[in-house]
CSV table of C-alpha atoms in Angstrom, one decimal:
chain,number,residue,atom,x,y,z
A,1,UNK,CA,120.6,171.9,-121.4
A,2,UNK,CA,117.4,172.3,-123.5
A,3,UNK,CA,117.0,175.2,-125.8
A,4,UNK,CA,114.5,177.7,-124.3
A,5,UNK,CA,111.1,178.0,-125.8
A,6,UNK,CA,110.3,181.0,-127.9
A,7,UNK,CA,113.6,181.2,-129.8
A,8,UNK,CA,113.7,181.7,-133.5
A,9,UNK,CA,114.4,178.9,-135.9
A,10,UNK,CA,113.7,175.2,-135.9
A,11,UNK,CA,116.0,173.0,-133.7
A,12,UNK,CA,118.6,171.7,-136.1
A,13,UNK,CA,120.9,168.8,-135.2
A,14,UNK,CA,123.4,171.3,-134.0
A,15,UNK,CA,120.7,173.1,-132.1
A,16,UNK,CA,119.9,169.9,-130.1
A,17,UNK,CA,123.5,169.8,-128.8
A,18,UNK,CA,124.2,170.8,-125.2
A,19,UNK,CA,125.1,174.5,-124.9
A,20,UNK,CA,128.6,174.8,-123.5
A,21,UNK,CA,129.3,176.4,-120.2
A,22,UNK,CA,130.6,179.6,-121.7
A,23,UNK,CA,127.1,180.8,-122.2
A,24,UNK,CA,125.3,178.9,-119.5
A,25,UNK,CA,123.8,180.8,-116.6
A,26,UNK,CA,122.2,179.8,-113.4
A,27,UNK,CA,118.4,180.0,-113.4
A,28,UNK,CA,117.2,183.6,-112.9
A,29,UNK,CA,120.6,185.2,-113.4
A,30,UNK,CA,122.2,187.0,-116.2
A,31,UNK,CA,126.0,187.6,-116.2
A,32,UNK,CA,127.4,191.0,-117.4
A,33,UNK,CA,127.2,191.4,-121.1
A,34,UNK,CA,124.9,188.5,-121.8
A,35,UNK,CA,121.2,188.7,-122.8
A,36,UNK,CA,119.2,185.5,-122.5
A,37,UNK,CA,116.6,187.0,-124.9
A,38,UNK,CA,117.5,186.5,-128.5
A,39,UNK,CA,117.7,189.6,-130.6
A,40,UNK,CA,115.4,189.9,-133.6
A,41,UNK,CA,116.4,191.6,-136.8
A,42,UNK,CA,118.3,191.2,-140.0
A,43,UNK,CA,119.9,187.9,-140.8
A,44,UNK,CA,123.5,187.7,-141.9
A,45,UNK,CA,124.7,185.6,-144.9
A,46,UNK,CA,127.3,183.0,-144.1
A,47,UNK,CA,130.0,184.8,-145.9
A,48,UNK,CA,129.5,187.9,-143.8
A,49,UNK,CA,129.5,185.8,-140.6
A,50,UNK,CA,132.9,184.3,-141.7
A,51,UNK,CA,134.2,187.8,-142.3
A,52,UNK,CA,133.1,188.9,-138.9
A,53,UNK,CA,134.9,186.0,-137.3
A,54,UNK,CA,138.1,186.6,-139.1
A,55,UNK,CA,138.1,190.3,-138.5
A,56,UNK,CA,137.2,190.3,-134.9
A,57,UNK,CA,139.5,187.5,-133.8
A,58,UNK,CA,142.4,188.7,-135.7
A,59,UNK,CA,141.9,192.3,-134.9
A,60,UNK,CA,142.2,192.0,-131.1
A,61,UNK,CA,145.9,191.1,-131.4
A,62,UNK,CA,147.0,194.0,-133.7
A,63,UNK,CA,146.6,197.6,-134.6
A,64,UNK,CA,145.3,198.6,-138.1
A,65,UNK,CA,142.1,199.2,-140.0
A,66,UNK,CA,139.9,196.7,-141.7
A,67,UNK,CA,137.0,197.5,-144.0
A,68,UNK,CA,134.5,194.7,-143.2
A,69,UNK,CA,131.0,193.6,-142.9
A,70,UNK,CA,129.4,195.1,-146.1
A,71,UNK,CA,125.8,194.1,-146.6
A,72,UNK,CA,125.4,191.8,-149.5
A,73,UNK,CA,122.1,192.6,-151.3
A,74,UNK,CA,120.5,190.0,-153.5
A,75,UNK,CA,121.9,187.0,-151.5
A,76,UNK,CA,119.7,184.6,-149.7
A,77,UNK,CA,119.9,184.8,-145.9
A,78,UNK,CA,120.1,181.2,-145.0
A,79,UNK,CA,120.9,181.1,-141.3
A,80,UNK,CA,118.7,182.7,-138.6
A,81,UNK,CA,121.4,184.9,-137.3
A,82,UNK,CA,119.8,187.5,-135.0
A,83,UNK,CA,121.5,190.9,-135.4
A,84,UNK,CA,120.5,194.5,-134.8
A,85,UNK,CA,121.7,195.5,-138.3
A,86,UNK,CA,124.6,197.7,-139.2
A,87,UNK,CA,124.7,199.5,-135.9
A,88,UNK,CA,126.2,198.5,-132.6
A,89,UNK,CA,127.3,195.0,-133.6
A,90,UNK,CA,128.9,196.2,-136.8
A,91,UNK,CA,130.6,199.1,-134.9
A,92,UNK,CA,132.0,196.7,-132.4
A,93,UNK,CA,133.2,194.3,-135.1
A,94,UNK,CA,134.8,197.1,-137.0
A,95,UNK,CA,136.6,198.4,-133.9
A,96,UNK,CA,137.9,195.0,-132.9
A,97,UNK,CA,138.8,194.3,-136.5
A,98,UNK,CA,141.0,197.4,-136.4
A,99,UNK,CA,142.7,196.2,-133.3
A,100,UNK,CA,141.0,198.9,-131.3
A,101,UNK,CA,138.7,198.7,-128.2
A,102,UNK,CA,135.0,199.0,-129.0
A,103,UNK,CA,132.8,201.1,-126.8
A,104,UNK,CA,131.3,199.3,-123.8
A,105,UNK,CA,127.8,199.5,-125.2
A,106,UNK,CA,128.8,198.2,-128.7
A,107,UNK,CA,130.9,195.4,-127.3
A,108,UNK,CA,128.0,194.3,-125.1
A,109,UNK,CA,125.8,194.3,-128.2
A,110,UNK,CA,128.2,192.1,-130.1
A,111,UNK,CA,128.4,189.7,-127.2
A,112,UNK,CA,124.6,189.6,-126.8
A,113,UNK,CA,124.3,189.0,-130.6
A,114,UNK,CA,126.6,186.0,-130.6
A,115,UNK,CA,125.1,184.5,-127.4
A,116,UNK,CA,121.6,184.7,-128.8
A,117,UNK,CA,122.7,183.0,-132.0
A,118,UNK,CA,124.7,180.3,-130.2
A,119,UNK,CA,121.7,179.3,-128.1
A,120,UNK,CA,120.1,177.9,-131.2
A,121,UNK,CA,123.3,177.1,-133.2
A,122,UNK,CA,125.8,175.8,-130.6
A,123,UNK,CA,127.7,174.0,-133.4
A,124,UNK,CA,128.7,177.3,-135.1
A,125,UNK,CA,132.5,177.4,-134.5
A,126,UNK,CA,132.9,180.8,-136.2
A,127,UNK,CA,130.5,182.5,-133.8
A,128,UNK,CA,132.2,180.8,-130.8
A,129,UNK,CA,135.5,182.3,-132.0
A,130,UNK,CA,133.8,185.8,-132.3
A,131,UNK,CA,132.2,185.4,-128.8
A,132,UNK,CA,135.5,184.3,-127.2
A,133,UNK,CA,137.5,187.1,-128.7
A,134,UNK,CA,134.8,189.6,-127.7
A,135,UNK,CA,135.1,188.3,-124.1
A,136,UNK,CA,138.9,188.8,-124.3
A,137,UNK,CA,138.4,192.4,-125.3
A,138,UNK,CA,135.7,193.0,-122.6
A,139,UNK,CA,138.1,191.6,-120.0
A,140,UNK,CA,140.9,193.9,-121.2
A,141,UNK,CA,138.7,196.9,-121.4
A,142,UNK,CA,137.2,196.5,-117.9
A,143,UNK,CA,140.2,194.9,-116.2
A,144,UNK,CA,137.7,192.2,-115.1
A,145,UNK,CA,139.4,188.8,-115.4
A,146,UNK,CA,136.1,187.1,-114.8
A,147,UNK,CA,135.6,187.3,-118.6
A,148,UNK,CA,138.7,185.3,-119.4
A,149,UNK,CA,137.4,181.9,-118.4
A,150,UNK,CA,134.3,182.6,-120.5
A,151,UNK,CA,136.6,183.5,-123.4
A,152,UNK,CA,138.7,180.3,-123.0
A,153,UNK,CA,135.6,178.1,-123.0
A,154,UNK,CA,134.2,179.8,-126.1
A,155,UNK,CA,137.5,179.6,-128.0
A,156,UNK,CA,138.1,176.0,-127.1
A,157,UNK,CA,134.6,175.1,-128.1
A,158,UNK,CA,135.3,176.7,-131.5
A,159,UNK,CA,138.6,174.7,-131.7
A,160,UNK,CA,136.9,171.5,-130.7
A,161,UNK,CA,134.2,172.0,-133.4
A,162,UNK,CA,136.9,172.6,-136.0
A,163,UNK,CA,140.2,171.2,-134.9
A,164,UNK,CA,142.0,171.8,-138.2
A,165,UNK,CA,142.6,175.1,-140.0
A,166,UNK,CA,140.8,177.1,-137.3
A,167,UNK,CA,143.0,180.2,-137.4
A,168,UNK,CA,140.3,182.3,-135.8
A,169,UNK,CA,140.3,180.3,-132.6
A,170,UNK,CA,144.1,180.0,-132.5
A,171,UNK,CA,144.5,183.8,-132.8
A,172,UNK,CA,141.9,184.3,-130.2
A,173,UNK,CA,143.7,181.9,-127.8
A,174,UNK,CA,146.9,183.8,-128.4
A,175,UNK,CA,145.2,187.1,-127.6
A,176,UNK,CA,143.7,185.5,-124.4
A,177,UNK,CA,147.1,184.2,-123.3
A,178,UNK,CA,148.7,187.6,-123.9
A,179,UNK,CA,145.9,189.3,-121.8
A,180,UNK,CA,146.6,186.8,-119.0
A,181,UNK,CA,150.4,187.5,-119.2
A,182,UNK,CA,151.1,183.9,-120.1
A,183,UNK,CA,153.5,184.7,-122.9
A,184,UNK,CA,154.7,181.2,-123.4
A,185,UNK,CA,151.2,180.1,-124.3
A,186,UNK,CA,150.8,183.3,-126.4
A,187,UNK,CA,153.9,182.3,-128.4
A,188,UNK,CA,152.7,178.8,-128.9
A,189,UNK,CA,149.2,179.8,-130.1
A,190,UNK,CA,150.6,182.7,-132.1
A,191,UNK,CA,153.1,180.5,-133.9
A,192,UNK,CA,150.4,178.0,-134.8
A,193,UNK,CA,148.2,180.8,-136.2
A,194,UNK,CA,151.1,182.3,-138.3
A,195,UNK,CA,152.1,178.9,-139.6
A,196,UNK,CA,148.5,178.1,-140.6
A,197,UNK,CA,148.0,181.5,-142.3
A,198,UNK,CA,151.4,183.2,-142.9
A,199,UNK,CA,149.9,186.0,-145.0
A,200,UNK,CA,147.3,186.9,-142.3
A,201,UNK,CA,148.9,190.0,-140.8
A,202,UNK,CA,146.6,190.1,-137.7
A,203,UNK,CA,148.2,187.1,-136.2
A,204,UNK,CA,151.7,188.7,-136.0
A,205,UNK,CA,151.5,191.5,-133.3
A,206,UNK,CA,150.6,189.2,-130.4
A,207,UNK,CA,153.5,187.0,-131.4
A,208,UNK,CA,155.8,189.9,-131.5
A,209,UNK,CA,154.7,191.0,-128.0
A,210,UNK,CA,155.1,187.4,-126.7
A,211,UNK,CA,158.7,187.2,-128.1
A,212,UNK,CA,159.5,190.5,-126.4
A,213,UNK,CA,158.1,189.4,-123.1
A,214,UNK,CA,160.1,186.2,-123.3
A,215,UNK,CA,163.3,188.2,-123.8
A,216,UNK,CA,163.8,187.1,-127.4
A,217,UNK,CA,164.3,190.5,-129.0
A,218,UNK,CA,165.9,188.9,-132.1
A,219,UNK,CA,162.8,186.8,-132.8
A,220,UNK,CA,160.6,189.8,-132.2
A,221,UNK,CA,162.6,191.8,-134.8
A,222,UNK,CA,162.4,189.0,-137.3
A,223,UNK,CA,158.7,188.6,-136.9
A,224,UNK,CA,158.3,192.3,-137.3
A,225,UNK,CA,160.2,192.2,-140.6
A,226,UNK,CA,157.8,189.5,-141.8
A,227,UNK,CA,154.8,191.5,-140.8
A,228,UNK,CA,156.0,194.6,-142.6
A,229,UNK,CA,156.8,192.5,-145.7
A,230,UNK,CA,153.3,191.2,-146.0
A,231,UNK,CA,152.0,194.1,-148.2
A,232,UNK,CA,151.2,197.7,-148.4
A,233,UNK,CA,147.7,197.8,-147.1
A,234,UNK,CA,146.7,200.4,-144.6
A,235,UNK,CA,145.9,197.6,-142.1
A,236,UNK,CA,149.3,195.9,-142.2
A,237,UNK,CA,151.2,199.2,-142.3
A,238,UNK,CA,149.4,200.4,-139.2
A,239,UNK,CA,150.0,197.1,-137.4
A,240,UNK,CA,153.6,197.2,-138.4
A,241,UNK,CA,154.1,200.7,-137.1
A,242,UNK,CA,152.5,200.0,-133.7
A,243,UNK,CA,154.5,196.8,-133.3
A,244,UNK,CA,157.7,198.5,-134.5
A,245,UNK,CA,157.4,201.2,-131.9
A,246,UNK,CA,157.5,198.7,-129.1
A,247,UNK,CA,160.3,196.6,-130.6
A,248,UNK,CA,162.4,199.6,-131.3
A,249,UNK,CA,161.9,200.9,-127.7
A,250,UNK,CA,162.8,197.5,-126.2
A,251,UNK,CA,166.1,197.6,-128.2
A,252,UNK,CA,166.9,201.1,-127.1
A,253,UNK,CA,166.2,202.8,-130.4
A,254,UNK,CA,164.2,205.7,-128.9
A,255,UNK,CA,164.2,208.1,-131.8
A,256,UNK,CA,163.1,205.3,-134.2
A,257,UNK,CA,160.3,204.3,-131.9
A,258,UNK,CA,159.1,207.9,-131.6
A,259,UNK,CA,159.2,208.4,-135.4
A,260,UNK,CA,157.3,205.3,-136.2
A,261,UNK,CA,154.6,206.0,-133.6
A,262,UNK,CA,154.2,209.5,-135.0
A,263,UNK,CA,153.6,208.0,-138.4
A,264,UNK,CA,151.1,205.6,-137.0
A,265,UNK,CA,149.2,208.5,-135.4
A,266,UNK,CA,149.1,210.5,-138.6
A,267,UNK,CA,147.7,207.6,-140.5
A,268,UNK,CA,145.1,206.7,-137.9
A,269,UNK,CA,141.7,205.7,-139.4
A,270,UNK,CA,139.7,205.8,-136.2
A,271,UNK,CA,139.6,207.9,-133.0
A,272,UNK,CA,140.7,204.8,-130.9
A,273,UNK,CA,143.6,204.2,-133.2
A,274,UNK,CA,144.7,207.8,-133.1
A,275,UNK,CA,144.4,207.7,-129.3
A,276,UNK,CA,146.6,204.7,-129.0
A,277,UNK,CA,149.3,206.3,-131.2
A,278,UNK,CA,149.2,209.5,-129.1
A,279,UNK,CA,149.3,207.5,-125.8
A,280,UNK,CA,152.3,205.5,-126.8
A,281,UNK,CA,154.1,208.6,-128.0
A,282,UNK,CA,153.3,210.1,-124.6
A,283,UNK,CA,154.8,207.1,-122.9
A,284,UNK,CA,158.1,207.6,-124.8
A,285,UNK,CA,158.2,211.3,-123.8
A,286,UNK,CA,157.6,210.2,-120.2
A,287,UNK,CA,160.3,207.7,-120.3
A,288,UNK,CA,162.6,210.4,-121.7
A,289,UNK,CA,162.0,212.6,-118.7
A,290,UNK,CA,159.7,215.1,-120.5
A,291,UNK,CA,156.5,215.2,-118.3
A,292,UNK,CA,155.1,218.4,-119.7
A,293,UNK,CA,155.3,217.2,-123.3
A,294,UNK,CA,154.0,213.7,-122.2
A,295,UNK,CA,151.0,215.4,-120.5
A,296,UNK,CA,150.0,217.1,-123.7
A,297,UNK,CA,150.1,213.7,-125.5
A,298,UNK,CA,148.1,212.0,-122.8
A,299,UNK,CA,145.5,214.7,-122.9
A,300,UNK,CA,145.3,214.6,-126.7
A,301,UNK,CA,144.8,210.8,-126.4
A,302,UNK,CA,141.9,211.3,-124.1
A,303,UNK,CA,140.4,213.9,-126.4
A,304,UNK,CA,140.6,211.4,-129.2
A,305,UNK,CA,139.1,208.6,-127.1
A,306,UNK,CA,137.7,209.2,-123.6
A,307,UNK,CA,137.8,205.4,-123.1
A,308,UNK,CA,141.6,205.3,-123.2
A,309,UNK,CA,142.0,204.7,-119.4
A,310,UNK,CA,145.7,204.1,-119.7
A,311,UNK,CA,146.1,207.7,-120.7
A,312,UNK,CA,144.4,208.7,-117.5
A,313,UNK,CA,147.1,206.9,-115.5
A,314,UNK,CA,149.8,208.4,-117.7
A,315,UNK,CA,148.3,211.8,-117.0
A,316,UNK,CA,148.6,211.0,-113.3
A,317,UNK,CA,152.3,210.2,-113.6
A,318,UNK,CA,153.0,213.4,-115.5
A,319,UNK,CA,151.0,215.6,-113.2
A,320,UNK,CA,152.8,214.2,-110.2
A,321,UNK,CA,156.2,214.9,-111.8
A,322,UNK,CA,155.1,218.5,-112.5
A,323,UNK,CA,154.2,219.0,-108.8
A,324,UNK,CA,150.4,219.0,-109.4
A,325,UNK,CA,149.8,216.2,-106.9
A,326,UNK,CA,146.1,216.9,-106.2
A,327,UNK,CA,145.3,216.7,-109.9
A,328,UNK,CA,147.6,213.6,-110.2
A,329,UNK,CA,145.6,211.8,-107.5
A,330,UNK,CA,142.3,212.7,-109.2
A,331,UNK,CA,143.6,211.3,-112.5
A,332,UNK,CA,144.8,208.1,-111.0
A,333,UNK,CA,141.5,207.6,-109.2
A,334,UNK,CA,139.6,208.2,-112.4
A,335,UNK,CA,141.8,205.6,-114.2
A,336,UNK,CA,141.3,203.1,-111.4
A,337,UNK,CA,137.5,203.6,-111.4
A,338,UNK,CA,137.4,202.7,-115.1
A,339,UNK,CA,140.1,200.1,-115.2
A,340,UNK,CA,141.1,198.8,-111.8
A,341,UNK,CA,144.5,197.2,-112.4
A,342,UNK,CA,147.1,196.3,-109.8
A,343,UNK,CA,149.7,198.5,-111.6
A,344,UNK,CA,147.6,201.6,-111.1
A,345,UNK,CA,147.0,200.8,-107.4
A,346,UNK,CA,150.8,200.4,-106.9
A,347,UNK,CA,151.6,203.7,-108.6
A,348,UNK,CA,148.9,205.6,-106.7
A,349,UNK,CA,150.0,204.0,-103.4
A,350,UNK,CA,153.6,205.1,-104.0
A,351,UNK,CA,152.5,208.6,-104.8
A,352,UNK,CA,150.6,208.7,-101.5
A,353,UNK,CA,153.6,207.4,-99.7
A,354,UNK,CA,155.8,210.1,-101.3
A,355,UNK,CA,153.3,212.6,-99.9
A,356,UNK,CA,153.6,211.0,-96.4
A,357,UNK,CA,150.0,209.8,-96.6
A,358,UNK,CA,150.4,206.4,-95.0
A,359,UNK,CA,146.7,205.8,-94.8
A,360,UNK,CA,146.1,206.5,-98.5
A,361,UNK,CA,149.1,204.3,-99.5
A,362,UNK,CA,147.9,201.4,-97.3
A,363,UNK,CA,144.4,201.6,-98.9
A,364,UNK,CA,145.9,201.3,-102.3
A,365,UNK,CA,148.2,198.4,-101.3
A,366,UNK,CA,145.3,196.6,-99.9
A,367,UNK,CA,143.4,197.2,-103.1
A,368,UNK,CA,146.4,195.8,-105.1
A,369,UNK,CA,146.2,192.5,-103.2
A,370,UNK,CA,142.4,192.3,-103.8
A,371,UNK,CA,142.9,192.9,-107.5
A,372,UNK,CA,145.6,190.3,-107.7
A,373,UNK,CA,143.3,187.8,-106.1
A,374,UNK,CA,140.6,188.6,-108.5
A,375,UNK,CA,143.0,188.3,-111.5
A,376,UNK,CA,144.3,185.0,-110.2
A,377,UNK,CA,140.7,183.6,-110.2
A,378,UNK,CA,140.5,184.6,-113.9
A,379,UNK,CA,143.9,182.9,-114.8
A,380,UNK,CA,145.9,186.2,-115.0
A,381,UNK,CA,149.6,186.0,-114.0
A,382,UNK,CA,150.4,189.1,-111.8
A,383,UNK,CA,153.6,187.7,-110.4
A,384,UNK,CA,155.8,190.5,-111.8
A,385,UNK,CA,153.8,193.4,-110.2
A,386,UNK,CA,153.3,191.4,-107.0
A,387,UNK,CA,157.0,190.7,-106.8
A,388,UNK,CA,157.9,194.4,-107.3
A,389,UNK,CA,155.4,195.3,-104.6
A,390,UNK,CA,156.8,192.7,-102.1
A,391,UNK,CA,160.4,193.8,-102.8
A,392,UNK,CA,159.7,197.4,-101.8
A,393,UNK,CA,156.7,197.3,-99.5
A,394,UNK,CA,156.4,193.7,-98.2
A,395,UNK,CA,158.5,190.6,-97.9
A,396,UNK,CA,161.6,190.6,-100.1
A,397,UNK,CA,162.2,186.9,-99.6
A,398,UNK,CA,158.7,186.2,-101.0
A,399,UNK,CA,159.4,188.5,-103.8
A,400,UNK,CA,162.6,186.5,-104.7
A,401,UNK,CA,160.6,183.2,-104.8
A,402,UNK,CA,157.9,184.7,-107.0
A,403,UNK,CA,160.3,186.4,-109.4
A,404,UNK,CA,162.6,183.4,-109.7
A,405,UNK,CA,159.6,181.4,-110.8
A,406,UNK,CA,158.6,184.2,-113.2
A,407,UNK,CA,162.1,184.4,-114.6
A,408,UNK,CA,161.8,180.7,-115.5
A,409,UNK,CA,158.6,181.4,-117.4
A,410,UNK,CA,159.4,184.8,-119.0
A,411,UNK,CA,163.0,186.0,-119.5
A,412,UNK,CA,162.2,189.6,-120.2
A,413,UNK,CA,164.3,192.6,-119.2
A,414,UNK,CA,161.5,193.7,-116.8
A,415,UNK,CA,161.6,190.4,-115.0
A,416,UNK,CA,165.4,190.3,-114.8
A,417,UNK,CA,165.4,193.8,-113.3
A,418,UNK,CA,162.7,193.0,-110.8
A,419,UNK,CA,164.4,189.8,-109.7
A,420,UNK,CA,167.7,191.6,-109.3
A,421,UNK,CA,166.1,194.2,-107.2
A,422,UNK,CA,164.3,191.6,-105.0
A,423,UNK,CA,167.6,189.8,-104.5
A,424,UNK,CA,169.2,193.0,-103.4
A,425,UNK,CA,166.4,193.8,-101.0
A,426,UNK,CA,166.8,190.3,-99.6
A,427,UNK,CA,170.5,190.8,-99.1
A,428,UNK,CA,172.0,188.7,-102.0
A,429,UNK,CA,173.8,191.5,-103.9
A,430,UNK,CA,176.2,189.4,-105.9
A,431,UNK,CA,173.4,187.4,-107.5
A,432,UNK,CA,171.3,190.6,-107.7
A,433,UNK,CA,174.0,192.3,-109.9
A,434,UNK,CA,174.0,189.4,-112.4
A,435,UNK,CA,170.3,190.0,-113.1
A,436,UNK,CA,170.6,193.8,-113.1
A,437,UNK,CA,173.2,193.4,-115.8
A,438,UNK,CA,171.1,191.0,-117.8
A,439,UNK,CA,168.2,193.5,-117.7
A,440,UNK,CA,170.3,196.4,-119.1
A,441,UNK,CA,172.1,194.1,-121.6
A,442,UNK,CA,168.8,193.6,-123.6
A,443,UNK,CA,169.1,197.2,-124.8
A,444,UNK,CA,166.1,198.9,-123.2
A,445,UNK,CA,166.9,202.4,-121.9
A,446,UNK,CA,165.2,202.6,-118.5
A,447,UNK,CA,165.7,204.9,-115.6
A,448,UNK,CA,164.4,202.3,-113.2
A,449,UNK,CA,166.9,199.7,-114.4
A,450,UNK,CA,169.8,202.1,-114.1
A,451,UNK,CA,168.7,203.1,-110.5
A,452,UNK,CA,168.3,199.5,-109.4
A,453,UNK,CA,171.7,198.6,-110.7
A,454,UNK,CA,173.3,201.7,-109.1
A,455,UNK,CA,171.9,200.8,-105.7
A,456,UNK,CA,173.1,197.2,-106.0
A,457,UNK,CA,176.6,198.3,-107.0
A,458,UNK,CA,176.7,200.8,-104.1
A,459,UNK,CA,175.8,197.9,-101.7
A,460,UNK,CA,178.8,196.0,-103.1
A,461,UNK,CA,181.2,198.9,-102.6
A,462,UNK,CA,181.5,199.6,-106.3
A,463,UNK,CA,181.1,203.3,-105.9
A,464,UNK,CA,182.3,204.4,-109.3
A,465,UNK,CA,179.9,202.2,-111.1
A,466,UNK,CA,177.1,203.1,-108.7
A,467,UNK,CA,177.6,206.8,-109.2
A,468,UNK,CA,177.6,206.3,-113.0
A,469,UNK,CA,174.3,204.4,-113.1
A,470,UNK,CA,172.5,206.6,-110.6
A,471,UNK,CA,173.5,209.6,-112.7
A,472,UNK,CA,172.3,207.7,-115.7
A,473,UNK,CA,168.9,207.1,-114.1
A,474,UNK,CA,168.4,210.8,-113.4
A,475,UNK,CA,169.6,211.8,-116.9
A,476,UNK,CA,167.1,209.4,-118.5
A,477,UNK,CA,164.2,210.5,-116.4
A,478,UNK,CA,164.6,212.6,-113.3
A,479,UNK,CA,161.0,211.9,-112.4
A,480,UNK,CA,161.0,208.2,-112.9
A,481,UNK,CA,159.4,207.4,-109.5
A,482,UNK,CA,158.0,209.7,-106.7
A,483,UNK,CA,159.8,207.5,-104.2
A,484,UNK,CA,163.0,206.3,-105.9
A,485,UNK,CA,164.0,209.4,-107.8
A,486,UNK,CA,164.5,211.5,-104.6
A,487,UNK,CA,166.5,208.6,-103.1
A,488,UNK,CA,168.8,208.5,-106.2
A,489,UNK,CA,169.5,212.2,-105.7
A,490,UNK,CA,170.2,211.7,-102.0
A,491,UNK,CA,172.5,208.7,-102.6
A,492,UNK,CA,174.5,210.7,-105.2
A,493,UNK,CA,174.9,213.5,-102.8
A,494,UNK,CA,176.2,211.0,-100.2
A,495,UNK,CA,178.6,209.5,-102.6
A,496,UNK,CA,180.0,212.9,-103.6
A,497,UNK,CA,182.2,213.6,-106.5
A,498,UNK,CA,184.8,211.1,-107.6
A,499,UNK,CA,188.4,211.6,-106.4
A,500,UNK,CA,190.6,213.4,-108.9
A,501,UNK,CA,193.9,211.8,-107.8
A,502,UNK,CA,194.9,208.4,-109.1
A,503,UNK,CA,194.4,205.4,-106.7
A,504,UNK,CA,197.5,203.9,-105.2
A,505,UNK,CA,199.1,200.9,-106.8
């Protein structure tokens, strides 16, 4: 592909190379977030360009704050790097460097800036890493998996241009794999990034998440210890706190998780970071069965950052639990309009079903399938959410096949629980119980896990154990599902109180 006329800078040897497909567009078309007109403005020195690559690529996989991109007066601006100055591009780089989402407009400006530069400098591996990581964040932010193939092409182009010691591209590929729910790949890329730069804290959080999703809580805890031992900078402390909150929660240490997330919120250096800490604290309160308190945290998260769409969905859950169903539906619809994920469609569909609105539920279930197909085209693995849907609302046998394959890929507690439930719904209760036990043995305290196990035990005639786990589910969170929580209450009433007399010999 020839470089278009009218672009700045002479065609260097790198400039005569073919522009890879990650920024190619059909004639007369412009994909979202890409400008085919190069921006004109201040040039960045090479050292600043390198800082931009390191901060942006590393920051996507971690929380924390980085001070980056200072202008360096008195230095010669060697490369014609078009940039709009310390405005939108710098704000986006700063946000991503802090592990927080940039605004849509700023992120688009960063993508435009790198695309414009790469049209004349396609051999610049650092800018390819920046572009790829920005595409990952755009895909996360919009729930549009179409950005992920672009991200992969850009990151692999960076790695091809610099096969050795390219930690930026490795970290970006780890973040991309995590966004696609391919946690084996995220583990592989993350381990390579950490091995290459063990003191680079921004490579650790995505690796910690990957270990957790693979069911290796011990490795997650050890990696967390390494992260927290890297230093006392604000960036590494914030990253450690956010990662610790999830690790502690997965191991059943609820108070520790709540405390560390409260600390992370107090030490927040940006509205987006504060919003993330508030949202995760709200999630803990929700899981503990405190919807009124959770609602306050979700609303505070939205006040801190209106772009926190996950907090909108959390608000919907809490409002439904409090009986404010009309407001709950509005909150879910707002979340889906901003970030249309299959998970939100399933939650809203089940809320409609609990309200005896079959038409509304069916519309959301159809939307779920459409979003899964869209995600699949972008390389996203939605087998867990699709298996859960099929188990309760579709074909349990299909759910078993999907989730057995997913269990072979990712041995997390969530997959073990989902597979156990699908096996129960398909009629194989003995095998189902094995997986339900595995889910709870990992330590996570979950009302859904306890409910599923209780129902499986009831089907096996183990009424004492069934009663115990159904009661546990309602103690953990009496509002855990608009469909399943009422069923748990009904089953407990049917089972009645345990007999007081001793059983016969």
